[in-house]
mmCIF file of C-alpha atoms (C1' of nucleotides) in Angstrom:
data_model
loop_
_atom_site.group_PDB
_atom_site.id
_atom_site.type_symbol
_atom_site.label_atom_id
_atom_site.label_comp_id
_atom_site.label_asym_id
_atom_site.label_seq_id
_atom_site.Cartn_x
_atom_site.Cartn_y
_atom_site.Cartn_z
ATOM 1 C CA UNK A 1 -19.408 19.241 28.280
ATOM 2 C CA UNK A 2 -17.679 22.081 26.440
ATOM 3 C CA UNK A 3 -19.257 24.087 23.610
ATOM 4 C CA UNK A 4 -17.161 25.693 20.903
ATOM 5 C CA UNK A 5 -19.086 28.177 18.775
ATOM 6 C CA UNK A 6 -17.881 29.308 15.370
ATOM 7 C CA UNK A 7 -19.305 31.365 12.516
ATOM 8 C CA UNK A 8 -21.065 29.072 10.052
ATOM 9 C CA UNK A 9 -19.998 30.978 6.949
ATOM 10 C CA UNK A 10 -16.579 29.280 6.823
ATOM 11 C CA UNK A 11 -17.510 26.087 8.626
ATOM 12 C CA UNK A 12 -20.031 23.844 6.893
ATOM 13 C CA UNK A 13 -20.104 20.508 8.699
ATOM 14 C CA UNK A 14 -21.361 18.285 5.907
ATOM 15 C CA UNK A 15 -19.061 19.734 3.248
ATOM 16 C CA UNK A 16 -16.036 19.522 5.543
ATOM 17 C CA UNK A 17 -16.695 15.902 6.468
ATOM 18 C CA UNK A 18 -17.697 14.576 3.060
ATOM 19 C CA UNK A 19 -14.990 16.058 0.864
ATOM 20 C CA UNK A 20 -12.844 12.951 1.292
ATOM 21 C CA UNK A 21 -10.325 13.992 3.934
ATOM 22 C CA UNK A 22 -11.823 12.074 6.841
ATOM 23 C CA UNK A 23 -13.644 8.763 7.177
ATOM 24 C CA UNK A 24 -14.793 8.414 10.785
ATOM 25 C CA UNK A 25 -18.060 10.277 11.213
ATOM 26 C CA UNK A 26 -21.746 9.382 11.449
ATOM 27 C CA UNK A 27 -24.957 11.343 11.263
ATOM 28 C CA UNK A 28 -26.418 11.773 14.722
ATOM 29 C CA UNK A 29 -29.558 13.649 15.783
ATOM 30 C CA UNK A 30 -29.305 17.148 14.306
ATOM 31 C CA UNK A 31 -25.692 16.833 13.242
ATOM 32 C CA UNK A 32 -22.712 14.487 13.220
ATOM 33 C CA UNK A 33 -20.525 12.555 15.628
ATOM 34 C CA UNK A 34 -16.857 12.764 14.626
ATOM 35 C CA UNK A 35 -14.187 10.400 15.918
ATOM 36 C CA UNK A 36 -10.482 11.183 15.963
ATOM 37 C CA UNK A 37 -8.053 8.609 17.360
ATOM 38 C CA UNK A 38 -9.675 7.880 20.756
ATOM 39 C CA UNK A 39 -11.681 11.086 20.994
ATOM 40 C CA UNK A 40 -15.192 12.070 19.960
ATOM 41 C CA UNK A 41 -17.225 15.223 19.493
ATOM 42 C CA UNK A 42 -20.728 16.159 18.400
ATOM 43 C CA UNK A 43 -21.284 18.819 15.719
ATOM 44 C CA UNK A 44 -24.402 20.663 14.688
ATOM 45 C CA UNK A 45 -25.419 23.929 13.088
ATOM 46 C CA UNK A 46 -27.794 26.697 14.117
ATOM 47 C CA UNK A 47 -29.023 29.538 11.914
ATOM 48 C CA UNK A 48 -25.627 31.205 11.731
ATOM 49 C CA UNK A 49 -23.280 29.156 13.929
ATOM 50 C CA UNK A 50 -21.526 25.807 13.897
ATOM 51 C CA UNK A 51 -21.317 24.265 17.360
ATOM 52 C CA UNK A 52 -18.820 21.661 18.555
ATOM 53 C CA UNK A 53 -19.630 19.805 21.759
ATOM 54 C CA UNK A 54 -16.813 17.837 23.364
ATOM 55 C CA UNK A 55 -15.311 16.890 26.711
ATOM 56 C CA UNK A 56 -13.786 19.843 28.551
ATOM 57 C CA UNK A 57 -10.256 18.439 28.340
ATOM 58 C CA UNK A 58 -10.566 18.042 24.538
ATOM 59 C CA UNK A 59 -11.447 21.661 23.793
ATOM 60 C CA UNK A 60 -8.058 22.656 22.415
ATOM 61 C CA UNK A 61 -7.707 19.314 20.612
ATOM 62 C CA UNK A 62 -10.865 19.858 18.570
ATOM 63 C CA UNK A 63 -10.242 23.580 18.115
ATOM 64 C CA UNK A 64 -7.019 22.612 16.402
ATOM 65 C CA UNK A 65 -8.586 19.551 14.715
ATOM 66 C CA UNK A 66 -11.138 21.715 12.921
ATOM 67 C CA UNK A 67 -8.422 24.259 12.120
ATOM 68 C CA UNK A 68 -10.253 27.055 13.921
ATOM 69 C CA UNK A 69 -7.054 29.057 14.345
ATOM 70 C CA UNK A 70 -6.836 29.536 10.575
ATOM 71 C CA UNK A 71 -8.656 32.396 8.860
ATOM 72 C CA UNK A 72 -10.363 31.072 5.737
ATOM 73 C CA UNK A 73 -11.641 34.388 4.419
ATOM 74 C CA UNK A 74 -8.384 35.246 2.643
ATOM 75 C CA UNK A 75 -8.136 31.745 1.157
ATOM 76 C CA UNK A 76 -11.681 32.059 -0.103
ATOM 77 C CA UNK A 77 -11.080 35.549 -1.495
ATOM 78 C CA UNK A 78 -8.019 34.372 -3.318
ATOM 79 C CA UNK A 79 -10.031 31.593 -4.990
ATOM 80 C CA UNK A 80 -12.919 33.901 -5.879
ATOM 81 C CA UNK A 81 -10.548 36.349 -7.539
ATOM 82 C CA UNK A 82 -8.829 33.627 -9.538
ATOM 83 C CA UNK A 83 -8.723 33.751 -13.330
ATOM 84 C CA UNK A 84 -9.998 30.153 -13.387
ATOM 85 C CA UNK A 85 -13.781 29.915 -13.563
ATOM 86 C CA UNK A 86 -13.796 26.371 -12.230
ATOM 87 C CA UNK A 87 -12.022 27.480 -9.061
ATOM 88 C CA UNK A 88 -14.333 30.468 -8.558
ATOM 89 C CA UNK A 89 -17.420 28.289 -8.803
ATOM 90 C CA UNK A 90 -15.905 25.667 -6.513
ATOM 91 C CA UNK A 91 -14.992 28.189 -3.844
ATOM 92 C CA UNK A 92 -18.444 29.757 -3.960
ATOM 93 C CA UNK A 93 -20.071 26.374 -3.444
ATOM 94 C CA UNK A 94 -17.561 25.001 -0.920
ATOM 95 C CA UNK A 95 -16.509 28.021 1.090
ATOM 96 C CA UNK A 96 -17.546 26.221 4.288
ATOM 97 C CA UNK A 97 -14.941 23.491 3.771
ATOM 98 C CA UNK A 98 -12.071 23.413 6.263
ATOM 99 C CA UNK A 99 -8.976 21.253 6.108
ATOM 100 C CA UNK A 100 -8.701 19.257 9.317
ATOM 101 C CA UNK A 101 -5.575 18.685 11.371
ATOM 102 C CA UNK A 102 -5.931 14.973 11.911
ATOM 103 C CA UNK A 103 -4.085 12.452 14.010
ATOM 104 C CA UNK A 104 -0.998 11.498 12.031
ATOM 105 C CA UNK A 105 -0.929 7.772 12.725
ATOM 106 C CA UNK A 106 -4.624 7.400 11.972
ATOM 107 C CA UNK A 107 -4.271 9.404 8.773
ATOM 108 C CA UNK A 108 -1.395 7.320 7.412
ATOM 109 C CA UNK A 109 -3.283 4.073 8.000
ATOM 110 C CA UNK A 110 -6.532 5.512 6.647
ATOM 111 C CA UNK A 111 -5.031 6.675 3.366
ATOM 112 C CA UNK A 112 -3.138 3.437 2.819
ATOM 113 C CA UNK A 113 -6.569 1.834 2.967
ATOM 114 C CA UNK A 114 -7.943 4.447 0.563
ATOM 115 C CA UNK A 115 -5.873 3.342 -2.429
ATOM 116 C CA UNK A 116 -7.876 1.965 -5.369
ATOM 117 C CA UNK A 117 -10.964 2.113 -3.194
ATOM 118 C CA UNK A 118 -14.138 4.132 -2.811
ATOM 119 C CA UNK A 119 -15.257 6.244 0.113
ATOM 120 C CA UNK A 120 -18.117 4.057 1.433
ATOM 121 C CA UNK A 121 -15.825 1.020 1.442
ATOM 122 C CA UNK A 122 -12.969 2.945 3.071
ATOM 123 C CA UNK A 123 -15.336 4.040 5.828
ATOM 124 C CA UNK A 124 -16.619 0.498 6.260
ATOM 125 C CA UNK A 125 -13.137 -1.032 6.515
ATOM 126 C CA UNK A 126 -11.921 1.548 9.028
ATOM 127 C CA UNK A 127 -15.057 1.161 11.139
ATOM 128 C CA UNK A 128 -14.586 -2.615 11.220
ATOM 129 C CA UNK A 129 -10.929 -2.195 12.168
ATOM 130 C CA UNK A 130 -11.959 0.025 15.078
ATOM 131 C CA UNK A 131 -14.644 -2.389 16.280
ATOM 132 C CA UNK A 132 -12.369 -5.391 15.967
ATOM 133 C CA UNK A 133 -9.089 -3.975 17.250
ATOM 134 C CA UNK A 134 -9.907 -0.660 18.964
ATOM 135 C CA UNK A 135 -10.542 0.154 22.596
ATOM 136 C CA UNK A 136 -14.135 0.674 23.746
ATOM 137 C CA UNK A 137 -14.702 4.311 24.710
ATOM 138 C CA UNK A 138 -17.677 6.440 25.658
ATOM 139 C CA UNK A 139 -18.745 9.978 24.932
ATOM 140 C CA UNK A 140 -21.636 11.361 26.948
ATOM 141 C CA UNK A 141 -23.991 8.368 27.029
ATOM 142 C CA UNK A 142 -22.760 6.868 23.749
ATOM 143 C CA UNK A 143 -20.163 4.144 23.232
ATOM 144 C CA UNK A 144 -17.733 3.855 20.302
ATOM 145 C CA UNK A 145 -14.385 2.296 19.459
ATOM 146 C CA UNK A 146 -11.066 4.122 19.276
ATOM 147 C CA UNK A 147 -8.788 3.793 16.273
ATOM 148 C CA UNK A 148 -6.631 0.693 16.830
ATOM 149 C CA UNK A 149 -3.175 1.175 18.304
ATOM 150 C CA UNK A 150 -0.243 0.094 16.124
ATOM 151 C CA UNK A 151 0.455 -2.760 18.526
ATOM 152 C CA UNK A 152 -3.118 -4.040 18.204
ATOM 153 C CA UNK A 153 -2.749 -4.008 14.413
ATOM 154 C CA UNK A 154 0.708 -5.557 14.510
ATOM 155 C CA UNK A 155 -0.524 -8.402 16.695
ATOM 156 C CA UNK A 156 -3.410 -9.194 14.334
ATOM 157 C CA UNK A 157 -2.924 -11.923 11.740
ATOM 158 C CA UNK A 158 -3.344 -11.173 8.041
ATOM 159 C CA UNK A 159 -6.475 -13.328 8.041
ATOM 160 C CA UNK A 160 -7.973 -11.314 10.905
ATOM 161 C CA UNK A 161 -7.129 -8.072 9.135
ATOM 162 C CA UNK A 162 -8.722 -9.299 5.922
ATOM 163 C CA UNK A 163 -11.988 -9.988 7.744
ATOM 164 C CA UNK A 164 -12.507 -6.221 7.701
ATOM 165 C CA UNK A 165 -12.472 -6.153 3.882
ATOM 166 C CA UNK A 166 -8.914 -4.860 3.508
ATOM 167 C CA UNK A 167 -8.141 -7.369 0.746
ATOM 168 C CA UNK A 168 -4.671 -7.007 -0.735
ATOM 169 C CA UNK A 169 -4.045 -3.947 1.451
ATOM 170 C CA UNK A 170 -3.828 -6.048 4.617
ATOM 171 C CA UNK A 171 -0.031 -6.556 4.333
ATOM 172 C CA UNK A 172 0.411 -2.772 3.947
ATOM 173 C CA UNK A 173 -1.391 -2.201 7.236
ATOM 174 C CA UNK A 174 0.402 -4.974 9.051
ATOM 175 C CA UNK A 175 3.865 -3.997 7.907
ATOM 176 C CA UNK A 176 3.371 -0.332 8.832
ATOM 177 C CA UNK A 177 2.069 -1.324 12.269
ATOM 178 C CA UNK A 178 5.086 -3.537 12.835
ATOM 179 C CA UNK A 179 7.474 -0.824 11.767
ATOM 180 C CA UNK A 180 5.877 1.664 14.187
ATOM 181 C CA UNK A 181 6.222 -0.883 16.985
ATOM 182 C CA UNK A 182 9.875 -1.195 16.076
ATOM 183 C CA UNK A 183 10.390 2.522 16.575
ATOM 184 C CA UNK A 184 9.333 4.269 13.354
ATOM 185 C CA UNK A 185 8.030 7.592 14.701
ATOM 186 C CA UNK A 186 5.192 8.960 12.565
ATOM 187 C CA UNK A 187 4.616 11.967 14.821
ATOM 188 C CA UNK A 188 8.308 12.801 14.885
ATOM 189 C CA UNK A 189 8.247 13.388 11.119
ATOM 190 C CA UNK A 190 6.601 16.774 11.640
ATOM 191 C CA UNK A 191 10.013 18.316 12.298
ATOM 192 C CA UNK A 192 11.267 17.297 8.851
ATOM 193 C CA UNK A 193 11.314 19.705 5.901
ATOM 194 C CA UNK A 194 8.584 18.951 3.353
ATOM 195 C CA UNK A 195 10.788 17.188 0.819
ATOM 196 C CA UNK A 196 12.188 14.846 3.496
ATOM 197 C CA UNK A 197 8.728 14.157 4.898
ATOM 198 C CA UNK A 198 7.503 13.243 1.433
ATOM 199 C CA UNK A 199 10.469 10.954 0.792
ATOM 200 C CA UNK A 200 9.894 9.213 4.120
ATOM 201 C CA UNK A 201 6.199 8.692 3.426
ATOM 202 C CA UNK A 202 6.908 7.361 -0.091
ATOM 203 C CA UNK A 203 9.257 4.852 1.470
ATOM 204 C CA UNK A 204 6.378 3.274 3.413
ATOM 205 C CA UNK A 205 5.154 0.041 1.810
ATOM 206 C CA UNK A 206 1.747 0.802 0.258
ATOM 207 C CA UNK A 207 2.184 4.574 -0.069
ATOM 208 C CA UNK A 208 2.668 6.277 -3.430
ATOM 209 C CA UNK A 209 2.462 9.865 -4.678
ATOM 210 C CA UNK A 210 -1.230 10.488 -4.165
ATOM 211 C CA UNK A 211 -1.494 8.964 -0.697
ATOM 212 C CA UNK A 212 1.676 10.769 0.428
ATOM 213 C CA UNK A 213 0.182 14.088 -0.716
ATOM 214 C CA UNK A 214 -3.047 13.368 1.180
ATOM 215 C CA UNK A 215 -1.184 12.564 4.381
ATOM 216 C CA UNK A 216 0.964 15.677 4.074
ATOM 217 C CA UNK A 217 -2.061 17.885 3.524
ATOM 218 C CA UNK A 218 -4.501 16.323 5.982
ATOM 219 C CA UNK A 219 -2.161 15.471 8.869
ATOM 220 C CA UNK A 220 0.987 17.567 8.468
ATOM 221 C CA UNK A 221 -0.647 20.813 7.300
ATOM 222 C CA UNK A 222 1.464 21.049 4.146
ATOM 223 C CA UNK A 223 -1.058 23.214 2.331
ATOM 224 C CA UNK A 224 0.975 23.495 -0.857
ATOM 225 C CA UNK A 225 0.335 19.790 -1.508
ATOM 226 C CA UNK A 226 -2.210 18.982 -4.187
ATOM 227 C CA UNK A 227 -3.302 15.313 -4.306
ATOM 228 C CA UNK A 228 -4.307 14.275 -7.825
ATOM 229 C CA UNK A 229 -6.767 11.396 -8.064
ATOM 230 C CA UNK A 230 -9.206 10.370 -10.773
ATOM 231 C CA UNK A 231 -11.428 13.352 -9.937
ATOM 232 C CA UNK A 232 -8.683 15.936 -10.052
ATOM 233 C CA UNK A 233 -7.374 14.411 -13.255
ATOM 234 C CA UNK A 234 -10.813 15.044 -14.731
ATOM 235 C CA UNK A 235 -10.745 18.613 -13.418
ATOM 236 C CA UNK A 236 -7.289 19.168 -14.890
ATOM 237 C CA UNK A 237 -8.344 17.960 -18.320
ATOM 238 C CA UNK A 238 -11.934 19.167 -18.527
ATOM 239 C CA UNK A 239 -11.780 22.467 -16.620
ATOM 240 C CA UNK A 240 -8.158 23.582 -16.903
ATOM 241 C CA UNK A 241 -7.670 22.170 -20.393
ATOM 242 C CA UNK A 242 -4.267 20.837 -19.344
ATOM 243 C CA UNK A 243 -2.080 18.798 -21.656
ATOM 244 C CA UNK A 244 0.079 16.943 -19.130
ATOM 245 C CA UNK A 245 -0.504 13.216 -18.992
ATOM 246 C CA UNK A 246 0.724 11.956 -15.653
ATOM 247 C CA UNK A 247 -0.679 12.759 -12.257
ATOM 248 C CA UNK A 248 2.591 13.638 -10.572
ATOM 249 C CA UNK A 249 3.185 16.395 -13.113
ATOM 250 C CA UNK A 250 -0.386 17.624 -12.772
ATOM 251 C CA UNK A 251 0.097 17.878 -9.019
ATOM 252 C CA UNK A 252 3.286 19.845 -9.550
ATOM 253 C CA UNK A 253 1.502 22.207 -11.924
ATOM 254 C CA UNK A 254 -1.278 22.916 -9.414
ATOM 255 C CA UNK A 255 1.246 23.462 -6.617
ATOM 256 C CA UNK A 256 3.269 25.892 -8.714
ATOM 257 C CA UNK A 257 0.123 27.712 -9.808
ATOM 258 C CA UNK A 258 -1.600 28.024 -6.427
ATOM 259 C CA UNK A 259 1.276 27.898 -3.919
ATOM 260 C CA UNK A 260 0.269 27.582 -0.288
ATOM 261 C CA UNK A 261 -3.422 27.689 -1.201
ATOM 262 C CA UNK A 262 -3.147 24.626 -3.458
ATOM 263 C CA UNK A 263 -4.402 22.170 -0.853
ATOM 264 C CA UNK A 264 -7.436 24.282 0.052
ATOM 265 C CA UNK A 265 -8.310 24.769 -3.612
ATOM 266 C CA UNK A 266 -7.985 21.040 -4.222
ATOM 267 C CA UNK A 267 -10.655 20.437 -1.578
ATOM 268 C CA UNK A 268 -12.940 23.111 -3.050
ATOM 269 C CA UNK A 269 -12.667 21.623 -6.523
ATOM 270 C CA UNK A 270 -12.887 17.986 -5.459
ATOM 271 C CA UNK A 271 -16.098 18.777 -3.609
ATOM 272 C CA UNK A 272 -17.497 20.724 -6.553
ATOM 273 C CA UNK A 273 -16.631 18.156 -9.216
ATOM 274 C CA UNK A 274 -18.067 15.248 -7.246
ATOM 275 C CA UNK A 275 -21.275 17.046 -6.381
ATOM 276 C CA UNK A 276 -21.913 18.648 -9.745
ATOM 277 C CA UNK A 277 -21.554 15.432 -11.723
ATOM 278 C CA UNK A 278 -24.545 13.794 -10.031
ATOM 279 C "C1'" DC B 1 -21.927 -10.050 -16.701
ATOM 280 C "C1'" DT B 2 -18.464 -6.049 -16.694
ATOM 281 C "C1'" DC B 3 -16.727 -1.936 -14.795
ATOM 282 C "C1'" DC B 4 -14.810 0.937 -11.403
ATOM 283 C "C1'" DA B 5 -13.547 2.942 -6.980
ATOM 284 C "C1'" DG B 6 -9.706 9.599 -4.549
ATOM 285 C "C1'" DG B 7 -3.531 3.681 -6.662
ATOM 286 C "C1'" DA B 8 0.744 1.165 -5.673
ATOM 287 C "C1'" DT B 9 3.795 -2.491 -6.676
ATOM 288 C "C1'" DA B 10 6.758 -5.442 -9.138
ATOM 289 C "C1'" DG B 11 8.084 -6.628 -13.414
ATOM 290 C "C1'" DT B 12 9.362 -5.669 -18.223
ATOM 291 C "C1'" DG B 13 11.235 -3.037 -22.234
ATOM 292 C "C1'" DC C 1 13.662 6.087 -16.892
ATOM 293 C "C1'" DA C 2 8.371 4.917 -18.860
ATOM 294 C "C1'" DC C 3 4.864 1.633 -19.343
ATOM 295 C "C1'" DT C 4 1.574 -1.957 -17.615
ATOM 296 C "C1'" DA C 5 -0.667 -6.309 -15.582
ATOM 297 C "C1'" DT C 6 -2.200 -7.279 -11.336
ATOM 298 C "C1'" DC C 7 -3.844 -6.804 -6.835
ATOM 299 C "C1'" DA C 8 -9.220 -8.016 -3.087
ATOM 300 C "C1'" DT C 9 -13.650 -6.421 -2.518
ATOM 301 C "C1'" DG C 10 -18.361 -4.822 -3.183
ATOM 302 C "C1'" DG C 11 -21.720 -1.922 -5.371
ATOM 303 C "C1'" DA C 12 -23.748 -0.037 -9.718
#
DNA sequence: CTCCAGGATAGTG
DNA sequence: CACTATCATGGA
């Protein structure tokens, strides 16, 4: 077992996992188990450190997954020095949030499932998909299921897919799986320029503006992307006093205002807005 | 019971 | 173009 130790100041486990970017994690002992594609790691915090425990061969995978090569202090400073009070408060509260570098195939499927849905249900559907169609794996003495391969999903019937609670999203999942089997290369898209990547994602059945932005930010590291959902629409209107009416234009405004920090700031503010209004 | 959840699609004007 | 009814499911 390998241990990766990182300063806790810019790596809060709970905030990073629960700000809506990732759906496969469970509380375990003093921390969390996190699953990515077919891999697993265990996370916990000490007084001043965040510790990742994983298999030796997965060390670099999870170092990159948790974005440990990126320095968050300058991102945080930039938010704290912003003229927008909402952003300052959000950054202060969520400075331990990191944007993960997730498996691309898993992320595309996960965010197709996320449309018009809530986080507990998204987690439940994905977990059932893994149990039903994923490969049995083990980590230490624990067993879990990998994210299903595209071929496993393509071979499933719509009725079988719907047993996981997918509802009307089942055809989205099936069609994407079939297209990957036929040669559509999700991972290969990383070489495309941002505008071409976005156009390609929007062309996928079941993916619109918001989901495309999420995939670009959470799997392709396009940190100038700013997904606008119901929460960010509230932020835009209530905290930025914006007058635009559609979400695509709001997203554009945030991107133009915050540049390459837009994605990080979106996570800070999403986390703040959701936690403060409860 | 109604409403809504980190929306997208197909159809209409 | 912009606007909107509808989509399956479960929890509040």
